[in-house]
Amino acid sequence: RPYIILGTLREQLLYPNVDRQVSDQELSEVLQQVNLQDVLTRVGGFDQEVPWENILSLGEQQRLAFARILVTRPHFVILDEATSALDFKNEGNLYQQLQKTNTTFISVGHRESLFNYHQWVLELSEDSHWQLLTVQDYRRQKAEEISSVPGDNSQARVENSPHQQAAMKPQINSSEELLLESPTTTILTEEGLSHAQMTKLSNYSVSSI
């Protein structure tokens, strides 16, 4: 469940810097981007304090949290089951809006649809092992595991979605899986590596993560 503060709609969107100066027009445009344009009318404007958890559904609260990201533009965010209450259309819209920003996002979730908006997967196992690989390689690996199960005659196929065919900057996603672009198809499996070693392995700076 997203963190919803006590306060006005303006404060919800500007949190944690609620004193920042952003025009009503800019805030209205962000609400439209996340498909929440009707909320402004429902609550009577940006400066009405209302009991948000009684007014907004869980899906609307999740969209409001994305709107906050689009307004505040942090360097990176961790999205923990951030679209669990949304349909795929709304989920896709939110991630596409986020991809247009310079924010690096780390997604934690169980929806396979999240692969469409990430390039890498970091999978964590119960035995403290992990593996880091591209989304394409991860899907291929899982498809091979399924096809190798005795008595399973289903044929799994790995395809790239249009989102993954488009160029995307590296980000992470995790569902006990974290989605990250690898220059090779090598699967990296290690344990107990330092921050510097992780950076060297991925060939991508993780200093802000």
Protein backbone atom coordinates (compact mmCIF):
# COMPACT_ATOMS: atom_id res chain seq x y z
CA ARG A 1 0.00 0.00 0.00
CA PRO A 2 1.43 3.42 -0.94
CA TYR A 3 2.30 5.92 1.74
CA ILE A 4 -0.49 8.50 1.88
CA ILE A 5 0.10 11.51 4.10
CA LEU A 6 -2.46 13.55 5.99
CA GLY A 7 -2.98 16.72 4.03
CA THR A 8 -4.14 18.25 0.78
CA LEU A 9 -3.86 16.93 -2.75
CA ARG A 10 -1.08 19.42 -3.38
CA GLU A 11 0.85 18.08 -0.39
CA GLN A 12 0.30 14.50 -1.54
CA LEU A 13 1.90 15.31 -4.88
CA LEU A 14 4.78 17.38 -3.51
CA TYR A 15 5.73 15.11 -0.60
CA PRO A 16 8.33 15.08 0.93
CA ASN A 17 9.08 18.67 -0.11
CA VAL A 18 5.59 20.05 0.46
CA ASP A 19 6.75 23.68 0.32
CA ARG A 20 8.07 23.39 -3.23
CA GLN A 21 6.48 25.79 -5.70
CA VAL A 22 4.74 23.96 -8.56
CA SER A 23 1.91 25.51 -10.56
CA ASP A 24 -1.61 24.11 -10.55
CA GLN A 25 -1.29 23.59 -14.30
CA GLU A 26 1.77 21.37 -13.88
CA LEU A 27 0.08 19.33 -11.16
CA SER A 28 -3.05 18.95 -13.27
CA GLU A 29 -0.99 17.65 -16.18
CA VAL A 30 0.65 15.05 -13.96
CA LEU A 31 -2.73 13.87 -12.67
CA GLN A 32 -3.83 13.45 -16.27
CA GLN A 33 -0.68 11.44 -17.05
CA VAL A 34 -1.60 8.88 -14.39
CA ASN A 35 -5.32 8.89 -15.21
CA LEU A 36 -6.40 10.66 -12.01
CA GLN A 37 -7.73 13.88 -13.53
CA ASP A 38 -11.15 13.35 -11.94
CA VAL A 39 -9.71 13.39 -8.40
CA LEU A 40 -9.20 17.15 -8.55
CA THR A 41 -12.94 17.67 -9.04
CA ARG A 42 -13.93 15.01 -6.52
CA VAL A 43 -12.00 16.59 -3.65
CA GLY A 44 -12.70 20.21 -4.54
CA GLY A 45 -9.25 21.39 -5.62
CA PHE A 46 -5.61 21.06 -4.65
CA ASP A 47 -5.91 22.63 -1.21
CA GLN A 48 -8.70 20.65 0.44
CA GLU A 49 -7.63 18.32 3.24
CA VAL A 50 -9.61 15.08 3.06
CA PRO A 51 -9.40 11.50 4.45
CA TRP A 52 -7.59 10.06 1.45
CA GLU A 53 -7.75 6.39 2.35
CA ASN A 54 -11.54 6.67 2.54
CA ILE A 55 -11.80 8.47 -0.80
CA LEU A 56 -9.28 6.71 -3.03
CA SER A 57 -9.29 3.05 -3.94
CA LEU A 58 -6.02 1.12 -3.62
CA GLY A 59 -5.49 1.39 -7.36
CA GLU A 60 -5.99 5.16 -7.21
CA GLN A 61 -3.56 5.39 -4.30
CA GLN A 62 -0.98 3.55 -6.38
CA ARG A 63 -1.50 5.93 -9.29
CA LEU A 64 -1.18 8.87 -6.91
CA ALA A 65 2.16 7.49 -5.72
CA PHE A 66 3.39 7.40 -9.33
CA ALA A 67 2.15 10.97 -9.80
CA ARG A 68 4.28 11.97 -6.81
CA ILE A 69 7.33 10.44 -8.50
CA LEU A 70 6.61 12.32 -11.73
CA VAL A 71 6.37 15.60 -9.81
CA THR A 72 9.38 15.17 -7.52
CA ARG A 73 11.69 13.37 -10.02
CA PRO A 74 13.95 11.55 -7.52
CA HIS A 75 17.24 9.99 -8.65
CA PHE A 76 15.89 6.51 -7.99
CA VAL A 77 12.85 4.82 -6.47
CA ILE A 78 12.01 1.36 -5.17
CA LEU A 79 8.59 0.20 -6.34
CA ASP A 80 7.40 -2.63 -4.11
CA GLU A 81 4.31 -4.26 -5.68
CA ALA A 82 3.53 -0.73 -6.89
CA THR A 83 0.96 -1.80 -9.50
CA SER A 84 -0.56 -4.84 -7.78
CA ALA A 85 -4.06 -3.32 -7.73
CA LEU A 86 -3.98 -2.04 -11.32
CA ASP A 87 -4.94 -3.56 -14.64
CA PHE A 88 -2.23 -4.06 -17.25
CA LYS A 89 -3.26 -0.98 -19.22
CA ASN A 90 -2.81 1.36 -16.26
CA GLU A 91 0.37 -0.43 -15.21
CA GLY A 92 1.83 0.00 -18.68
CA ASN A 93 0.93 3.67 -18.78
CA LEU A 94 2.58 4.37 -15.42
CA TYR A 95 5.82 2.62 -16.29
CA GLN A 96 5.97 4.27 -19.70
CA GLN A 97 5.55 7.68 -18.05
CA LEU A 98 8.31 6.79 -15.60
CA GLN A 99 10.62 5.67 -18.41
CA LYS A 100 10.45 9.18 -19.87
CA THR A 101 12.12 10.59 -16.76
CA ASN A 102 15.71 10.30 -15.55
CA THR A 103 14.64 8.32 -12.50
CA THR A 104 16.17 4.87 -12.06
CA PHE A 105 13.54 2.50 -10.73
CA ILE A 106 13.84 -0.80 -8.92
CA SER A 107 10.66 -2.87 -9.06
CA VAL A 108 9.80 -5.67 -6.66
CA GLY A 109 6.88 -7.76 -7.79
CA HIS A 110 5.47 -11.05 -9.01
CA ARG A 111 3.81 -9.93 -12.24
CA GLU A 112 5.52 -11.18 -15.39
CA SER A 113 4.26 -8.04 -17.14
CA LEU A 114 6.90 -6.06 -15.22
CA PHE A 115 9.58 -7.62 -17.43
CA ASN A 116 8.34 -5.38 -20.23
CA TYR A 117 9.69 -2.29 -18.50
CA HIS A 118 13.08 -3.53 -17.32
CA GLN A 119 16.27 -4.92 -18.80
CA TRP A 120 17.87 -6.98 -16.05
CA VAL A 121 16.65 -9.56 -13.54
CA LEU A 122 18.28 -10.20 -10.18
CA GLU A 123 16.82 -13.41 -8.79
CA LEU A 124 17.38 -14.20 -5.11
CA SER A 125 17.16 -17.79 -3.89
CA GLU A 126 16.29 -19.11 -0.44
CA ASP A 127 19.80 -20.56 -0.09
CA SER A 128 21.29 -17.03 -0.29
CA HIS A 129 22.45 -17.48 -3.89
CA TRP A 130 21.55 -15.05 -6.62
CA GLN A 131 21.80 -14.71 -10.38
CA LEU A 132 21.95 -11.61 -12.53
CA LEU A 133 20.91 -11.84 -16.18
CA THR A 134 19.00 -10.05 -18.89
CA VAL A 135 15.23 -10.32 -19.05
CA GLN A 136 15.54 -12.19 -22.34
CA ASP A 137 17.98 -14.72 -20.87
CA TYR A 138 15.87 -15.07 -17.74
CA ARG A 139 12.78 -15.87 -19.80
CA ARG A 140 14.74 -18.35 -21.92
CA GLN A 141 16.07 -20.06 -18.81
CA LYS A 142 12.60 -20.39 -17.29
CA ALA A 143 11.17 -21.67 -20.58
CA GLU A 144 13.87 -24.35 -20.71
CA GLU A 145 13.14 -25.34 -17.11
CA ILE A 146 9.43 -25.71 -17.90
CA SER A 147 10.07 -27.72 -21.07
CA SER A 148 12.40 -30.08 -19.19
CA VAL A 149 9.76 -31.07 -16.61
CA PRO A 150 8.78 -34.76 -17.19
CA GLY A 151 5.26 -35.14 -18.53
CA ASP A 152 4.99 -31.49 -19.50
CA ASN A 153 4.22 -31.37 -23.22
CA SER A 154 3.68 -27.62 -23.33
CA GLN A 155 6.02 -25.61 -25.50
CA ALA A 156 7.32 -22.40 -24.02
CA ARG A 157 8.43 -19.63 -26.32
CA VAL A 158 10.50 -16.58 -25.49
CA GLU A 159 9.72 -13.35 -27.29
CA ASN A 160 10.77 -9.77 -26.95
CA SER A 161 7.97 -7.32 -26.29
CA PRO A 162 7.89 -4.02 -28.19
CA HIS A 163 8.95 -2.32 -24.97
CA GLN A 164 12.11 -4.41 -24.79
CA GLN A 165 12.93 -3.92 -28.43
CA ALA A 166 12.99 -0.19 -27.73
CA ALA A 167 16.05 1.28 -26.10
CA MET A 168 15.70 1.63 -22.35
CA LYS A 169 18.15 2.82 -19.76
CA PRO A 170 19.25 0.22 -17.20
CA GLN A 171 17.02 -0.27 -14.23
CA ILE A 172 16.29 -3.03 -11.82
CA ASN A 173 13.21 -5.02 -10.93
CA SER A 174 12.87 -7.75 -8.35
CA SER A 175 10.24 -10.17 -7.33
CA GLU A 176 12.70 -12.24 -5.51
CA GLU A 177 13.65 -11.10 -8.93
CA LEU A 178 14.98 -7.71 -9.78
CA LEU A 179 14.70 -6.51 -13.36
CA LEU A 180 18.03 -4.93 -14.79
CA GLU A 181 20.92 -5.09 -19.84
CA SER A 182 23.72 -7.29 -20.17
CA PRO A 183 26.34 -7.13 -22.94
CA THR A 184 26.47 -10.93 -23.05
CA THR A 185 24.18 -13.85 -22.44
CA THR A 186 26.33 -15.04 -19.55
CA ILE A 187 24.44 -15.85 -16.37
CA LEU A 188 26.26 -14.55 -13.33
CA THR A 189 25.84 -16.62 -10.19
CA GLU A 190 27.79 -15.58 -7.11
CA GLU A 191 27.33 -14.94 -3.43
CA GLY A 192 28.86 -12.59 -0.89
CA LEU A 193 30.26 -10.06 -3.37
CA SER A 194 31.22 -6.57 -2.33
CA HIS A 195 29.66 -3.40 -3.71
CA ALA A 196 32.73 -2.83 -5.93
CA GLN A 197 32.61 -6.40 -7.25
CA MET A 198 28.93 -6.08 -8.09
CA THR A 199 29.66 -2.90 -10.04
CA LYS A 200 32.46 -4.65 -11.96
CA LEU A 201 30.31 -7.70 -12.73
CA SER A 202 27.36 -5.74 -14.09
CA ASN A 203 29.52 -3.20 -15.92
CA TYR A 204 27.09 -0.60 -14.57
CA SER A 205 27.50 1.76 -11.67
CA VAL A 206 25.23 0.92 -8.76
CA SER A 207 26.54 3.63 -6.48
CA SER A 208 23.10 5.18 -6.12
CA ILE A 209 21.29 1.91 -5.40
